[in-house]
Every structure is written in C-alpha cells, then in structure tokens.
Short mmCIF file of C-alpha atoms and ligand atoms in Angstrom, two decimals:
data_model
loop_
_atom_site.label_atom_id
_atom_site.label_comp_id
_atom_site.label_asym_id
_atom_site.label_seq_id
_atom_site.Cartn_x
_atom_site.Cartn_y
_atom_site.Cartn_z
CA MET A 48 70.56 -47.98 -83.31
CA ALA A 49 69.97 -45.82 -86.26
CA THR A 50 68.76 -42.35 -85.62
CA ASP A 51 65.26 -41.82 -87.25
CA LEU A 52 65.46 -38.23 -88.43
CA ARG A 53 61.70 -38.64 -89.86
CA LEU A 54 60.36 -38.04 -86.15
CA PRO A 55 58.16 -36.14 -85.01
CA THR A 56 56.79 -34.90 -87.98
CA ASP A 57 56.92 -36.88 -91.47
CA LYS A 58 57.01 -33.90 -94.10
CA ILE A 59 59.40 -31.44 -94.65
CA VAL A 60 58.18 -28.05 -94.24
CA ARG A 61 60.00 -25.36 -96.60
CA PRO A 62 60.38 -22.44 -94.52
CA ASP A 63 60.46 -19.80 -97.46
CA LYS A 64 58.59 -21.70 -100.04
CA ASP A 65 55.98 -18.72 -100.61
CA ARG A 66 58.46 -16.13 -100.23
CA PHE A 67 59.64 -14.24 -103.48
CA LEU A 68 63.23 -15.74 -104.59
CA ASN A 69 65.78 -12.74 -104.48
CA GLU A 70 67.37 -14.04 -107.84
CA ASP A 71 70.82 -12.01 -106.77
CA ASN A 72 71.29 -14.06 -103.77
CA PRO A 73 73.16 -17.12 -104.68
CA PHE A 74 72.72 -18.85 -101.27
CA GLU A 75 68.83 -18.51 -101.96
CA GLY A 76 69.08 -19.81 -105.19
CA MET A 77 71.30 -22.87 -104.13
CA MET A 78 68.45 -23.49 -101.29
CA SER A 79 65.50 -23.61 -103.85
CA ARG A 80 67.15 -26.35 -105.87
CA PHE A 81 68.18 -27.93 -102.58
CA ASP A 82 64.48 -27.85 -101.57
CA GLN A 83 63.19 -29.02 -104.82
CA ALA A 84 65.35 -32.07 -104.76
CA ALA A 85 64.72 -32.56 -100.98
CA GLU A 86 61.04 -32.80 -101.67
CA LEU A 87 61.60 -35.24 -104.69
CA LEU A 88 63.75 -37.55 -102.45
CA ASP A 89 60.76 -37.20 -99.60
CA LEU A 90 63.93 -36.50 -97.44
CA GLU A 91 63.22 -36.62 -93.38
CA PRO A 92 62.29 -33.25 -91.80
CA GLY A 93 65.38 -33.58 -89.25
CA LEU A 94 67.75 -34.35 -92.21
CA TYR A 95 66.28 -31.41 -94.15
CA LYS A 96 66.78 -28.93 -91.36
CA VAL A 97 70.63 -30.38 -90.76
CA LEU A 98 71.52 -30.04 -94.38
CA ARG A 99 69.94 -26.74 -94.89
CA ASN A 100 72.61 -25.34 -92.47
CA PRO A 101 76.30 -24.50 -93.02
CA GLU A 102 78.25 -26.20 -90.10
CA LYS A 103 80.76 -23.58 -89.50
CA GLN A 104 81.05 -19.77 -90.63
CA ILE A 105 84.20 -17.99 -90.10
CA ILE A 106 84.28 -14.21 -90.25
CA ILE A 107 87.78 -12.62 -89.77
CA SER A 108 89.58 -9.41 -90.13
CA VAL A 109 92.83 -9.63 -92.27
CA PRO A 110 95.07 -6.57 -91.37
CA VAL A 111 97.74 -6.09 -93.99
CA VAL A 112 100.73 -3.65 -94.29
CA LEU A 113 100.54 -2.05 -97.81
CA ASP A 114 103.74 -1.29 -99.79
CA SER A 115 103.09 2.31 -98.76
CA GLY A 116 103.34 1.56 -95.22
CA GLU A 117 99.85 2.11 -94.58
CA VAL A 118 97.69 -0.67 -92.87
CA GLU A 119 94.58 -1.90 -94.59
CA VAL A 120 92.00 -4.14 -93.03
CA TYR A 121 90.30 -6.75 -95.23
CA THR A 122 87.18 -8.94 -94.34
CA GLY A 123 87.92 -12.82 -94.97
CA TYR A 124 85.36 -15.78 -94.66
CA ARG A 125 85.67 -19.47 -94.44
CA VAL A 126 82.39 -21.43 -94.61
CA LEU A 127 82.40 -25.38 -93.95
CA TYR A 128 78.95 -26.40 -95.30
CA ASN A 129 79.20 -30.19 -94.59
CA THR A 130 81.78 -32.48 -93.73
CA SER A 131 80.00 -35.65 -93.05
CA ARG A 132 81.62 -37.41 -95.94
CA GLY A 133 84.99 -36.21 -95.21
CA PRO A 134 87.20 -33.12 -94.62
CA ALA A 135 85.92 -30.09 -95.95
CA LYS A 136 87.15 -29.27 -99.48
CA GLY A 137 87.07 -25.96 -101.53
CA GLY A 138 88.55 -23.00 -103.02
CA ILE A 139 89.69 -19.66 -101.64
CA ARG A 140 88.69 -16.59 -103.83
CA PHE A 141 89.93 -13.01 -103.79
CA ASP A 142 87.31 -10.78 -105.05
CA GLU A 143 85.93 -7.05 -104.73
CA HIS A 144 82.31 -8.58 -104.75
CA VAL A 145 82.83 -11.52 -102.20
CA THR A 146 79.81 -11.66 -99.36
CA LEU A 147 79.12 -14.27 -96.67
CA GLU A 148 76.10 -15.02 -98.60
CA GLU A 149 78.12 -16.06 -101.87
CA VAL A 150 80.49 -18.25 -99.75
CA LYS A 151 77.90 -19.90 -98.13
CA ALA A 152 76.22 -20.52 -101.44
CA LEU A 153 79.62 -21.79 -103.05
CA ALA A 154 80.68 -23.90 -99.81
CA ALA A 155 77.15 -25.69 -100.00
CA TRP A 156 78.05 -26.47 -104.06
CA MET A 157 81.33 -27.83 -102.88
CA THR A 158 79.44 -30.30 -100.88
CA TRP A 159 76.97 -31.52 -103.52
CA LYS A 160 79.86 -31.21 -106.06
CA CYS A 161 81.98 -33.54 -104.30
CA ALA A 162 79.14 -35.76 -103.68
CA VAL A 163 78.04 -35.93 -107.39
CA VAL A 164 81.48 -37.31 -108.15
CA ASN A 165 81.63 -39.45 -105.29
CA LEU A 166 84.70 -38.05 -103.51
CA PRO A 167 85.11 -38.84 -99.93
CA PHE A 168 85.00 -35.00 -99.28
CA GLY A 169 82.64 -32.37 -97.60
CA GLY A 170 82.15 -28.95 -98.86
CA ALA A 171 83.74 -25.43 -98.17
CA LYS A 172 84.71 -22.37 -99.40
CA GLY A 173 86.80 -19.39 -98.61
CA GLY A 174 86.82 -15.68 -99.67
CA VAL A 175 88.40 -12.20 -98.88
CA ILE A 176 86.93 -9.22 -100.10
CA CYS A 177 89.56 -7.29 -102.08
CA ASP A 178 90.80 -6.13 -105.43
CA PRO A 179 93.97 -8.62 -106.19
CA LEU A 180 94.63 -6.96 -109.80
CA LYS A 181 95.04 -3.58 -107.71
CA MET A 182 97.41 -5.56 -105.23
CA SER A 183 101.23 -5.99 -105.68
CA VAL A 184 102.73 -9.65 -105.27
CA GLY A 185 104.01 -8.56 -101.76
CA GLU A 186 100.72 -7.48 -100.45
CA LEU A 187 98.87 -10.44 -101.88
CA GLU A 188 101.41 -12.67 -100.02
CA ARG A 189 100.87 -10.89 -96.84
CA LEU A 190 97.03 -11.14 -97.14
CA THR A 191 97.27 -14.55 -98.09
CA ARG A 192 99.30 -15.57 -95.02
CA ARG A 193 97.57 -13.58 -92.63
CA TYR A 194 94.18 -14.89 -94.07
CA THR A 195 95.42 -18.44 -93.57
CA SER A 196 96.81 -17.90 -89.93
CA GLY A 197 93.23 -16.43 -89.24
CA ILE A 198 91.49 -19.84 -90.44
CA MET A 199 94.38 -21.91 -88.98
CA ASN A 200 92.12 -23.81 -86.49
CA THR A 201 89.96 -25.48 -88.98
CA LEU A 202 92.55 -25.92 -91.92
CA GLY A 203 94.05 -29.59 -92.08
CA PRO A 204 94.57 -32.40 -94.58
CA ASP A 205 91.94 -34.33 -92.26
CA SER A 206 89.45 -31.17 -91.42
CA ASP A 207 89.82 -28.59 -94.39
CA VAL A 208 91.47 -28.41 -97.34
CA PRO A 209 91.48 -25.35 -99.74
CA ALA A 210 92.62 -24.96 -103.28
CA PRO A 211 92.60 -21.96 -105.97
CA ASP A 212 89.04 -20.27 -107.03
CA VAL A 213 88.65 -17.04 -108.68
CA ASN A 214 91.78 -14.66 -108.65
CA THR A 215 93.76 -17.33 -106.68
CA ASN A 216 96.38 -19.58 -108.16
CA GLU A 217 99.55 -22.11 -107.64
CA ARG A 218 101.41 -19.22 -106.05
CA VAL A 219 98.83 -18.17 -103.50
CA MET A 220 98.27 -22.16 -102.90
CA ALA A 221 102.21 -22.24 -102.07
CA TRP A 222 101.90 -19.50 -99.42
CA VAL A 223 98.94 -21.34 -97.70
CA MET A 224 100.89 -24.34 -97.50
CA ASP A 225 104.00 -22.74 -96.15
CA THR A 226 102.11 -20.70 -93.62
CA TYR A 227 100.31 -23.97 -92.38
CA SER A 228 103.41 -25.77 -92.29
CA MET A 229 105.41 -23.40 -90.46
CA HIS A 230 102.72 -23.19 -87.65
CA MET A 231 102.97 -27.15 -87.67
CA ARG A 232 106.60 -27.07 -87.22
CA HIS A 233 106.90 -29.47 -90.33
CA THR A 234 105.86 -29.57 -94.05
CA VAL A 235 102.46 -30.80 -94.67
CA THR A 236 101.67 -30.80 -98.29
CA SER A 237 98.37 -32.19 -98.39
CA VAL A 238 96.66 -29.52 -96.46
CA VAL A 239 96.15 -27.46 -99.66
CA THR A 240 95.97 -28.66 -103.42
CA GLY A 241 96.37 -26.56 -106.71
CA LYS A 242 99.93 -26.21 -105.66
CA PRO A 243 102.93 -25.93 -107.91
CA VAL A 244 104.03 -29.72 -109.37
CA GLU A 245 107.29 -28.89 -107.83
CA MET A 246 105.98 -29.05 -104.22
CA GLY A 247 103.33 -31.56 -104.34
CA GLY A 248 101.06 -30.49 -106.90
CA SER A 249 99.44 -32.81 -109.32
CA LEU A 250 99.90 -32.92 -113.11
CA GLY A 251 96.68 -32.21 -114.81
CA ARG A 252 95.48 -29.96 -111.72
CA ARG A 253 95.69 -26.70 -113.53
CA GLU A 254 93.71 -27.97 -116.79
CA ALA A 255 91.60 -30.19 -114.88
CA THR A 256 88.58 -28.07 -114.49
CA GLY A 257 88.34 -27.18 -118.18
CA ARG A 258 89.23 -30.67 -119.21
CA GLY A 259 86.12 -31.88 -117.21
CA CYS A 260 84.02 -29.61 -119.06
CA MET A 261 85.19 -30.88 -122.45
CA ILE A 262 84.36 -34.25 -121.46
CA VAL A 263 80.97 -33.86 -120.19
CA THR A 264 80.07 -31.66 -123.24
CA LYS A 265 81.19 -34.32 -125.56
CA GLU A 266 79.00 -36.85 -123.00
CA ALA A 267 76.24 -34.35 -123.96
CA LEU A 268 76.75 -33.96 -127.45
CA LYS A 269 76.74 -37.85 -127.89
CA HIS A 270 73.41 -38.05 -125.92
CA LEU A 271 71.77 -35.39 -128.10
CA GLY A 272 73.10 -37.22 -131.10
CA MET A 273 75.04 -34.15 -132.29
CA ASP A 274 78.52 -34.48 -133.90
CA VAL A 275 81.74 -32.92 -131.99
CA LYS A 276 83.24 -31.95 -135.31
CA GLY A 277 82.08 -28.55 -136.17
CA THR A 278 80.24 -27.76 -132.91
CA THR A 279 79.90 -24.13 -132.40
CA VAL A 280 80.53 -22.91 -128.78
CA ALA A 281 80.57 -19.39 -127.10
CA VAL A 282 83.04 -19.36 -123.98
CA GLN A 283 82.14 -16.55 -121.38
CA GLY A 284 85.22 -16.03 -119.10
CA PHE A 285 88.92 -16.62 -120.41
CA GLY A 286 90.58 -17.81 -116.92
CA ASN A 287 91.76 -20.92 -115.79
CA VAL A 288 88.38 -22.83 -116.78
CA GLY A 289 87.27 -21.05 -119.76
CA SER A 290 90.52 -20.77 -121.57
CA VAL A 291 91.37 -24.51 -121.27
CA ALA A 292 87.82 -25.69 -122.07
CA ALA A 293 87.96 -23.67 -125.07
CA GLN A 294 91.49 -24.89 -126.01
CA LEU A 295 90.36 -28.65 -125.65
CA LEU A 296 87.21 -28.35 -127.03
CA ALA A 297 88.86 -26.77 -130.38
CA ARG A 298 91.22 -29.79 -130.37
CA GLU A 299 88.24 -32.09 -130.41
CA GLY A 300 87.01 -30.46 -133.43
CA CYS A 301 84.58 -27.75 -132.37
CA LYS A 302 84.71 -24.18 -133.73
CA ILE A 303 84.88 -21.78 -130.85
CA GLN A 304 83.03 -18.89 -132.02
CA GLY A 305 82.98 -16.53 -129.37
CA ILE A 306 84.95 -15.82 -126.27
CA SER A 307 85.02 -13.07 -123.52
CA ASP A 308 86.81 -11.84 -120.30
CA ARG A 309 85.81 -8.89 -118.28
CA THR A 310 87.50 -6.45 -120.84
CA GLY A 311 85.58 -7.47 -123.57
CA ALA A 312 84.16 -9.73 -126.11
CA TYR A 313 85.06 -11.53 -129.47
CA TYR A 314 83.10 -13.26 -132.28
CA ASN A 315 84.42 -15.06 -135.21
CA LYS A 316 82.38 -17.07 -137.53
CA ASN A 317 85.00 -19.26 -138.69
CA GLY A 318 86.22 -20.03 -135.26
CA ILE A 319 88.54 -18.26 -133.08
CA ASP A 320 92.46 -19.31 -132.81
CA ILE A 321 92.32 -20.19 -128.90
CA ASP A 322 96.03 -20.50 -128.79
CA ALA A 323 96.77 -17.06 -130.00
CA ALA A 324 93.99 -15.97 -127.85
CA ILE A 325 95.73 -17.46 -124.83
CA LYS A 326 99.22 -16.12 -126.11
CA HIS A 327 97.73 -12.74 -126.14
CA VAL A 328 96.49 -13.07 -122.58
CA LYS A 329 99.71 -14.10 -121.42
CA GLU A 330 101.17 -11.16 -122.92
CA HIS A 331 98.80 -8.61 -122.09
CA LYS A 332 96.81 -9.94 -119.13
CA SER A 333 93.65 -9.70 -120.61
CA LEU A 334 91.98 -10.45 -124.07
CA ASP A 335 91.72 -6.53 -124.51
CA GLY A 336 93.07 -5.69 -127.91
CA PHE A 337 92.62 -9.15 -129.28
CA LYS A 338 92.37 -9.02 -133.07
CA GLY A 339 91.23 -12.61 -133.41
CA GLY A 340 87.85 -11.76 -133.89
CA ASP A 341 85.18 -8.72 -133.91
CA ALA A 342 84.34 -7.04 -130.75
CA ILE A 343 81.16 -7.58 -129.63
CA ALA A 344 79.02 -6.61 -126.58
CA ASN A 345 79.42 -8.95 -123.46
CA ALA A 346 75.95 -9.55 -122.94
CA ASP A 347 75.63 -10.56 -126.66
CA LEU A 348 78.07 -13.20 -126.25
CA LEU A 349 75.65 -15.10 -124.00
CA THR A 350 72.82 -15.01 -126.69
CA LEU A 351 74.86 -16.04 -129.66
CA ASP A 352 73.65 -18.64 -132.19
CA VAL A 353 76.01 -21.35 -131.16
CA ASP A 354 75.64 -24.88 -130.02
CA VAL A 355 77.09 -24.80 -126.89
CA LEU A 356 77.40 -21.94 -124.31
CA LEU A 357 80.09 -22.43 -121.76
CA PRO A 358 79.87 -19.52 -119.01
CA ALA A 359 83.02 -20.18 -116.87
CA ALA A 360 83.39 -16.76 -114.97
CA LEU A 361 80.94 -15.70 -112.23
CA GLU A 362 77.59 -16.33 -110.58
CA ASN A 363 73.98 -14.87 -112.01
CA VAL A 364 74.95 -14.43 -115.58
CA ILE A 365 72.00 -16.19 -117.07
CA THR A 366 69.07 -14.91 -115.43
CA SER A 367 65.16 -14.32 -115.75
CA LYS A 368 66.15 -11.39 -117.81
CA ASN A 369 68.30 -12.76 -120.40
CA ALA A 370 67.33 -16.55 -120.40
CA ASP A 371 64.74 -16.56 -123.01
CA LYS A 372 67.12 -15.17 -125.56
CA ILE A 373 69.90 -17.86 -124.95
CA ARG A 374 70.06 -19.88 -128.17
CA ALA A 375 72.35 -22.69 -127.31
CA LYS A 376 71.17 -25.96 -127.17
CA ILE A 377 73.40 -27.14 -124.45
CA ILE A 378 75.00 -25.03 -121.64
CA CYS A 379 77.87 -26.27 -119.80
CA GLU A 380 78.39 -24.48 -116.51
CA GLY A 381 82.13 -24.22 -115.96
CA ALA A 382 81.42 -21.48 -113.30
CA ASN A 383 79.71 -21.81 -110.13
CA GLY A 384 76.18 -20.89 -110.05
CA PRO A 385 76.07 -19.12 -113.63
CA THR A 386 72.28 -19.78 -113.81
CA THR A 387 69.81 -18.16 -111.25
CA ALA A 388 67.20 -20.50 -110.27
CA ASN A 389 64.58 -18.29 -111.64
CA ALA A 390 66.27 -18.98 -115.08
CA ASP A 391 65.98 -22.63 -114.92
CA ALA A 392 62.47 -22.80 -115.32
CA ILE A 393 62.96 -20.55 -118.46
CA LEU A 394 65.50 -22.85 -120.32
CA ASP A 395 63.56 -25.83 -119.06
CA GLN A 396 60.54 -24.64 -121.42
CA LYS A 397 62.96 -23.64 -124.01
CA GLY A 398 64.26 -27.06 -124.00
CA VAL A 399 68.00 -26.24 -123.46
CA PHE A 400 70.20 -28.97 -122.20
CA VAL A 401 71.83 -27.86 -119.00
CA ILE A 402 74.96 -29.32 -117.75
CA PRO A 403 74.69 -28.17 -114.16
CA ASP A 404 77.67 -26.62 -112.31
CA ILE A 405 78.19 -29.34 -109.67
CA LEU A 406 78.89 -31.79 -112.56
CA ALA A 407 80.19 -29.63 -115.12
CA ASN A 408 82.99 -27.90 -113.18
CA ALA A 409 83.66 -30.89 -110.76
CA GLY A 410 86.99 -31.78 -112.95
CA GLY A 411 88.96 -29.43 -110.60
CA VAL A 412 87.99 -30.87 -107.36
CA THR A 413 88.68 -34.54 -109.12
CA VAL A 414 92.09 -33.79 -109.59
CA SER A 415 92.30 -31.95 -106.38
CA TYR A 416 91.38 -35.19 -104.77
CA PHE A 417 94.05 -36.94 -106.73
CA GLU A 418 96.60 -34.45 -105.60
CA TRP A 419 95.59 -34.90 -101.95
CA VAL A 420 95.83 -39.06 -102.41
CA GLN A 421 99.30 -38.32 -104.13
CA ASP A 422 100.37 -36.14 -101.31
CA ARG A 423 99.24 -38.55 -98.82
CA GLY A 424 100.82 -41.44 -100.55
CA GLY A 425 103.93 -39.61 -101.57
CA TYR A 426 103.63 -41.19 -104.76
CA PHE A 427 102.95 -39.17 -107.94
CA TRP A 428 101.33 -40.33 -111.06
CA THR A 429 101.95 -39.50 -114.56
CA GLU A 430 99.57 -36.93 -116.18
CA ASP A 431 98.11 -39.67 -118.55
CA VAL A 432 97.16 -41.73 -115.41
CA VAL A 433 95.68 -38.52 -113.72
CA ASN A 434 93.72 -37.53 -117.20
CA ASP A 435 92.61 -41.06 -117.74
CA ARG A 436 91.12 -41.26 -114.01
CA LEU A 437 89.60 -37.87 -114.34
CA ARG A 438 87.60 -38.98 -117.91
CA ASP A 439 86.18 -42.19 -116.01
CA ILE A 440 84.94 -39.96 -113.36
CA MET A 441 83.29 -37.47 -115.28
CA ARG A 442 82.14 -39.91 -117.85
CA THR A 443 80.39 -42.15 -114.70
CA SER A 444 78.93 -39.23 -112.83
CA PHE A 445 77.28 -37.67 -116.27
CA ALA A 446 75.76 -41.11 -116.83
CA ASP A 447 74.64 -41.39 -113.25
CA VAL A 448 73.07 -38.03 -113.29
CA LEU A 449 71.69 -38.59 -116.74
CA ARG A 450 70.08 -41.97 -115.59
CA LEU A 451 68.51 -40.49 -112.57
CA ALA A 452 66.95 -37.34 -115.16
CA THR A 453 65.47 -39.87 -117.28
CA THR A 454 63.98 -42.02 -114.35
CA HIS A 455 62.45 -39.11 -112.37
CA LYS A 456 61.69 -37.41 -115.66
CA VAL A 457 63.69 -34.03 -114.19
CA ASN A 458 66.27 -32.09 -115.39
CA MET A 459 70.23 -32.61 -115.09
CA ARG A 460 70.34 -30.10 -112.28
CA THR A 461 67.93 -31.63 -110.48
CA ALA A 462 69.10 -34.95 -110.87
CA ALA A 463 72.47 -34.07 -109.92
CA TYR A 464 70.97 -32.48 -106.53
CA MET A 465 69.20 -35.48 -105.95
CA LEU A 466 71.93 -37.79 -106.42
CA SER A 467 74.52 -35.51 -104.27
CA ILE A 468 72.12 -34.97 -101.35
CA SER A 469 71.19 -38.63 -101.27
CA ARG A 470 74.67 -39.56 -100.93
CA VAL A 471 74.93 -36.99 -98.30
CA ALA A 472 71.98 -37.88 -96.42
CA THR A 473 72.96 -41.74 -96.34
CA VAL A 474 76.08 -40.93 -94.43
CA HIS A 475 73.95 -38.64 -91.88
CA ARG A 476 71.46 -41.55 -91.60
CA LEU A 477 74.25 -44.15 -90.81
CA ARG A 478 76.45 -41.54 -88.41
CA GLY A 479 73.12 -40.40 -86.48
CA VAL A 480 72.72 -36.90 -84.73
CA TYR A 481 75.79 -36.77 -81.94
CA ALA A 482 74.08 -35.88 -78.70
N1 LIG B 695 87.67 -23.78 -106.94
C1 LIG B 695 87.27 -25.10 -107.43
C2 LIG B 695 85.64 -25.42 -107.53
O1 LIG B 695 85.17 -24.29 -107.24
C3 LIG B 695 88.16 -26.23 -106.98
C4 LIG B 695 88.07 -26.73 -105.70
C5 LIG B 695 88.87 -27.54 -105.07
O2 LIG B 695 89.67 -28.04 -105.90
O3 LIG B 695 88.94 -27.68 -103.78
O4 LIG B 695 85.44 -26.41 -107.86
#
C-alpha cells in the first residue's frame, strides 16, 4: 500500500515563514526557495518535513602532520542530503570559509540539481576548513587521505560518490580513489568522479560545468530572441568553471568584456583574449598582473553593462545590496548559490532572466554521471559522445524548466525547484516511509 504522506494535516506548516531571513546563511536561502516551491506543488506535510532535513551529517576531526613536523587538526564535513533517487553525489571543497550550514545547503542543491537533469543520484557535499593555497602538496595529500578515511563508512559507488569542487581537482580525486581502494583491498574507480582520464576519468569532465553553462546561456539567448554573436559577457571567477565557460562562449562569438578572480577584475570593451588570460593563470596561478584589460574593482564587475553575467565563484555575491545595480539581461549561475533569496525578488522586478545554479551548473555532475557509468561498464566513450550527450541533457532540462516556468508563471529558479522537488517526491511516495 502506498504511504499516505498527507495525513494527519493536509497543509504545509512553514516553521520559519515569518522569521527574518538571514541572507548570509546559504541553507536558509536554499530552504526559502524550497518552501516556496513546496507550497506551489502543494506537497504533503509529511513529505515536506522529510525533505527539509538532511539524511546524514558527518563532522570529523582531520589531524595532519605538517611538513614542519607539527600536527594540525582540521574540521571536515560530509552531508548526505537525500538518497531516495540513488547514491549520494557531490563534490568536496577545501576552503577557509567552509561551514556546516554551507555544506548542508550545497548537499541539498546537489539533490535538486541531480533531479533537475534527471540523473539517478541523490545529493551530498563535503568540505574541509583549511586554506589549501597555503599548504604543500604533501600536506594536501595527507589531509585528503585522512579526510577520506574519516568518511569511509558512507563512501562507495552505490552509496556516496564525491567529485571535485572549490579548490579540489583531479589529483585530489586520485588520492580519494586510492585511499578508498586500499581500504577495500581492490581498485574501485567508480567511488569518485572527476579523476584523471588515465585512471578511469571521463573525457570532457574537466570542461563539463563550463560547457553546460555555455549551452544553457545559448538556450536563454535563443529564448529571448538575442543573437549569440556579439553578446557581451562578464564572468566572475576564473577557475575551472569560469575560465572554460568564458572560453567556450568566446568561441561561439560572444564578447567577454569582463573577467575576475580573487586577485582582481579586468575590463576590455573590445573583448578579452580568453586564451591569453588562461595562459596567464597557468603561468602565474592567478589573474594578478594580467595585461589584457583595464583593472576595475571586483564589485564593479558584477554591475557591468553587459548582456550576460556569469557568476562562477562562491555563494552570496548577488545580494539585496547590489541586485538593483545589476545591468545584465541574463544571469547564468555557474557557481552554487551566487544569488541570495532576498536578491531573487529584486532581479525578478527588473526582469532579469536567471538561469538558476541547479540547472546552469549541472553539466559537471552530468558528466560525473557519465564517468560513473563508464567506470562501472568498463567501457569508455569518445569526447564527442560525452559532449553530445551532455548537450542533449542540458537542452532538454532547460526546455523542461522553461515549460514549467511558463505554465505556472514563475521564474526559472522556482520552476527548477518545482521540477526537482516533484521528482524526488514521486520516489518518496513510491518507496514510502520505512518503519
Ligand atoms: N562540485 C560540482 C557541483 O557542485 C560537481 C559535483 C559532482 O560532479 O558530483 O555540481
């Protein structure tokens, strides 16, 4: 018998509806969007309660012997938000500002993201509070291995599959894979995605998030009747997502007028030579000293008079304080949570078309899914096959979200939440509440 999750009351009671939203807290921001979509979907109160809570939250101490011989103890998190649709999926970030609230929000976003693009995964996220830029390779390796062993009980190709995120990369994923495999006493490639291609990684994975951003930006331009050629773009963040998105959009004929990273921002009316900027970062580790544009303030990059703004760094950069100054017609959220919930209403009022994070940056986890499938099948695809399948999924998902937005007269973010929450909810209804 299907579980009736509607009883005993039949209306959602939002616990913090009248409370002032703490704009700095990404979990509250995620939850306010979730609440809004849940009400529109008329979600059963029982299911509403289930989906408001992370399934599992792990907090560990991560002791590391530094190169100096001293021992430092870092704090690590892994949150599994929801696994109803499949193994938990989501990256691991190393950053000084990691908090449990942030990891919880990111794990929830992974749940909705995987559901928006209809991957058979749940959502998770991990983080370690540290400054990787100040650590040696040896220290990073020891940190990664000890963190991995600390969350070993949840890891596994069928239970929890990490990937790169802020300040982690293929090399870090290779250490995660090796640590897990040594514990299992055999090689398990599918326990982690975003690995080097030589050891079970997928072609096209490194570029996948940026490529996905390029694909949905083109879809948005088409929808708004704008020409890709000559479209002006500003990209905030020049890491794996921002640099690739900028490069691919430039190849499609867009003019990338602004780029930035944590060291500074640059503007060039005629378009920045993105290949030169990527070369500069390869040589100097940051954009610092880049000569291909005029230096501007980082905050000013966000309010440039461009067609497309692509925030591709961290959370909470478009807030109630600067949203009214945004001049872009389209925002493509390459980062997770770059816009606060309070800023949403302001952007709506201004008529900005926002491609929400859980759709815009889903290209990364989509190719992670392809990598997991390839590892499990032991059969690897060409880069063209990967890119074609990625393009199909991103286009279909964009169209699915746009259709819902039009039907329900809501913005793209609310539509994306509605689509993903309804997919997760359907599985919960079918599975029922285990007792
Ligand atoms: N860290 C990426 C994200 O936030 C990728 C996650 C994954 O591939 O599992 O979407």
